Amino acid sequence: LFSAFDQHIERISREARSLFGSPNRPDHLQTIVAELNGLASEVDHASKVLQEKMASVSRRFKDKSWRDPSVSSGAASGYDDTSAAAREALFNFPWQSRRYLFMLTSAWNERLSAIGRALTAMKKLSKKAAAANSRDLAIQQSSGDTHDE
């Protein structure tokens, strides 16, 4: 999830950087790049926090003195009670964390959508300006040809 966001942010950043030097205002492009950098740092921070939480859960359940009374003895069944409890704790991550992650990703998607719409508008502006410049150049060249005759 986090690497997908990072890849998407990097792709949009490349698109934004490619528009520098176009008729778009550099301060608008700089705002978009700054927003993308802020979003990338939020994604990295959330990734680290989530990894730390998962690591603390797994460390807590690696303690051999902890045993789940509902699970039979690991020696008799050949199944380690501790690893089963750790797997259960990791795969049944608390609903608050899942909700928080959902809220974060929803907000990131909204921000990426807004940035994408802004970039699309800037690309259209750039294409229109390029088309107008080429039309003006063609008109100048054709008027120069009539003067030569």
Short mmCIF file of C-alpha atoms in Angstrom, two decimals:
data_model
loop_
_atom_site.label_atom_id
_atom_site.label_comp_id
_atom_site.label_asym_id
_atom_site.label_seq_id
_atom_site.Cartn_x
_atom_site.Cartn_y
_atom_site.Cartn_z
CA LEU A 1 0.00 0.00 0.00
CA PHE A 2 2.67 2.47 1.01
CA SER A 3 4.96 1.62 -1.88
CA ALA A 4 2.04 2.04 -4.30
CA PHE A 5 1.41 5.52 -2.91
CA ASP A 6 5.13 6.33 -3.14
CA GLN A 7 5.28 5.19 -6.77
CA HIS A 8 2.16 7.17 -7.65
CA ILE A 9 3.50 10.30 -5.94
CA GLU A 10 6.84 9.92 -7.75
CA ARG A 11 5.09 9.60 -11.12
CA ILE A 12 2.99 12.72 -10.49
CA SER A 13 6.10 14.59 -9.29
CA ARG A 14 7.87 13.77 -12.56
CA GLU A 15 4.85 15.07 -14.49
CA ALA A 16 4.85 18.28 -12.45
CA ARG A 17 8.58 18.81 -12.91
CA SER A 18 8.23 18.30 -16.66
CA LEU A 19 5.92 21.34 -16.78
CA PHE A 20 8.59 23.72 -15.47
CA GLY A 21 9.60 25.99 -18.35
CA SER A 22 6.08 25.87 -19.80
CA PRO A 23 3.76 28.91 -19.82
CA ASN A 24 2.47 27.85 -16.39
CA ARG A 25 3.44 30.01 -13.46
CA PRO A 26 6.44 28.50 -11.66
CA ASP A 27 4.99 29.35 -8.25
CA HIS A 28 1.90 27.23 -9.03
CA LEU A 29 4.07 24.31 -10.07
CA GLN A 30 6.24 24.79 -6.99
CA THR A 31 3.11 24.63 -4.82
CA ILE A 32 2.15 21.31 -6.40
CA VAL A 33 5.64 19.87 -5.96
CA ALA A 34 5.71 21.04 -2.32
CA GLU A 35 2.32 19.42 -1.69
CA LEU A 36 3.55 16.18 -3.25
CA ASN A 37 6.67 16.25 -1.07
CA GLY A 38 4.53 16.81 2.02
CA LEU A 39 2.26 13.95 1.03
CA ALA A 40 5.25 11.66 0.44
CA SER A 41 6.62 12.44 3.89
CA GLU A 42 3.20 11.70 5.45
CA VAL A 43 3.09 8.33 3.67
CA ASP A 44 6.61 7.48 4.85
CA HIS A 45 5.80 8.50 8.42
CA ALA A 46 2.58 6.45 8.48
CA SER A 47 4.47 3.47 7.08
CA LYS A 48 7.09 3.69 9.81
CA VAL A 49 4.48 4.10 12.55
CA LEU A 50 2.53 1.10 11.32
CA GLN A 51 5.68 -1.02 11.05
CA GLU A 52 6.67 -0.02 14.59
CA LYS A 53 3.22 -0.97 15.92
CA MET A 54 3.34 -4.33 14.19
CA ALA A 55 6.88 -4.94 15.45
CA SER A 56 5.86 -4.14 19.01
CA VAL A 57 2.95 -6.59 18.77
CA SER A 58 5.20 -9.32 17.44
CA ARG A 59 7.89 -8.59 20.09
CA ARG A 60 5.29 -8.73 22.81
CA PHE A 61 4.13 -12.17 21.69
CA LYS A 62 7.62 -13.58 21.15
CA ASP A 63 8.04 -13.73 24.93
CA LYS A 64 7.97 -17.46 25.68
CA SER A 65 6.45 -16.92 29.12
CA TRP A 66 3.18 -15.77 27.54
CA ARG A 67 0.76 -18.57 26.70
CA ASP A 68 -2.79 -18.46 25.45
CA PRO A 69 -4.87 -20.73 27.70
CA SER A 70 -7.36 -21.43 24.89
CA VAL A 71 -4.63 -23.08 22.77
CA SER A 72 -3.36 -26.56 23.58
CA SER A 73 0.23 -27.14 24.63
CA GLY A 74 2.72 -26.65 21.82
CA ALA A 75 4.79 -29.65 22.94
CA ALA A 76 1.85 -32.02 22.63
CA SER A 77 0.54 -30.71 19.32
CA GLY A 78 3.81 -29.68 17.67
CA TYR A 79 2.35 -26.17 17.38
CA ASP A 80 3.91 -23.13 19.05
CA ASP A 81 1.31 -21.28 21.15
CA THR A 82 3.33 -18.07 21.04
CA SER A 83 3.60 -17.89 17.25
CA ALA A 84 -0.12 -18.67 16.87
CA ALA A 85 -1.02 -15.85 19.23
CA ALA A 86 1.40 -13.50 17.46
CA ARG A 87 -0.10 -14.37 14.07
CA GLU A 88 -3.58 -13.82 15.44
CA ALA A 89 -2.58 -10.46 16.94
CA LEU A 90 -0.93 -9.35 13.71
CA PHE A 91 -3.65 -10.49 11.34
CA ASN A 92 -6.47 -9.28 13.55
CA PHE A 93 -5.00 -5.82 13.85
CA PRO A 94 -7.15 -3.62 16.10
CA TRP A 95 -10.05 -2.03 14.30
CA GLN A 96 -8.99 1.45 15.42
CA SER A 97 -5.71 1.11 13.53
CA ARG A 98 -7.48 -0.18 10.44
CA ARG A 99 -9.95 2.70 10.62
CA TYR A 100 -7.11 5.20 11.04
CA LEU A 101 -5.29 3.70 8.06
CA PHE A 102 -8.48 3.88 5.99
CA MET A 103 -8.96 7.53 6.92
CA LEU A 104 -5.35 8.33 6.03
CA THR A 105 -5.50 6.64 2.65
CA SER A 106 -8.84 8.29 1.86
CA ALA A 107 -7.35 11.71 2.62
CA TRP A 108 -4.25 10.92 0.55
CA ASN A 109 -6.43 9.83 -2.38
CA GLU A 110 -8.40 13.08 -2.20
CA ARG A 111 -5.23 15.14 -2.16
CA LEU A 112 -3.74 13.15 -5.05
CA SER A 113 -6.95 13.62 -7.03
CA ALA A 114 -6.87 17.38 -6.49
CA ILE A 115 -3.21 17.53 -7.49
CA GLY A 116 -3.97 15.42 -10.57
CA ARG A 117 -6.79 17.75 -11.60
CA ALA A 118 -4.50 20.77 -11.18
CA LEU A 119 -1.78 19.11 -13.28
CA THR A 120 -4.30 18.20 -15.98
CA ALA A 121 -5.44 21.82 -16.16
CA MET A 122 -1.82 22.99 -16.34
CA LYS A 123 -1.08 20.52 -19.15
CA LYS A 124 -4.09 21.77 -21.11
CA LEU A 125 -2.93 25.35 -20.61
CA SER A 126 0.55 24.41 -21.76
CA LYS A 127 -0.77 22.65 -24.87
CA LYS A 128 -3.02 25.58 -25.75
CA ALA A 129 -0.15 28.01 -25.35
CA ALA A 130 2.10 25.80 -27.50
CA ALA A 131 -0.61 25.53 -30.18
CA ALA A 132 -1.12 29.31 -30.13
CA ASN A 133 2.64 29.89 -30.43
CA SER A 134 2.93 27.48 -33.37
CA ARG A 135 -0.07 29.12 -35.06
CA ASP A 136 1.49 32.56 -34.61
CA LEU A 137 4.78 31.27 -35.97
CA ALA A 138 3.03 29.75 -38.99
CA ILE A 139 1.23 33.03 -39.65
CA GLN A 140 4.49 34.97 -39.40
CA GLN A 141 6.22 32.56 -41.77
CA SER A 142 3.37 32.66 -44.30
CA SER A 143 3.22 36.47 -44.19
CA GLY A 144 7.01 36.53 -44.67
CA ASP A 145 6.58 34.28 -47.75
CA THR A 146 4.12 36.72 -49.35
CA HIS A 147 6.55 39.61 -48.88
CA ASP A 148 9.24 37.65 -50.70
CA GLU A 149 7.13 37.31 -53.85
#
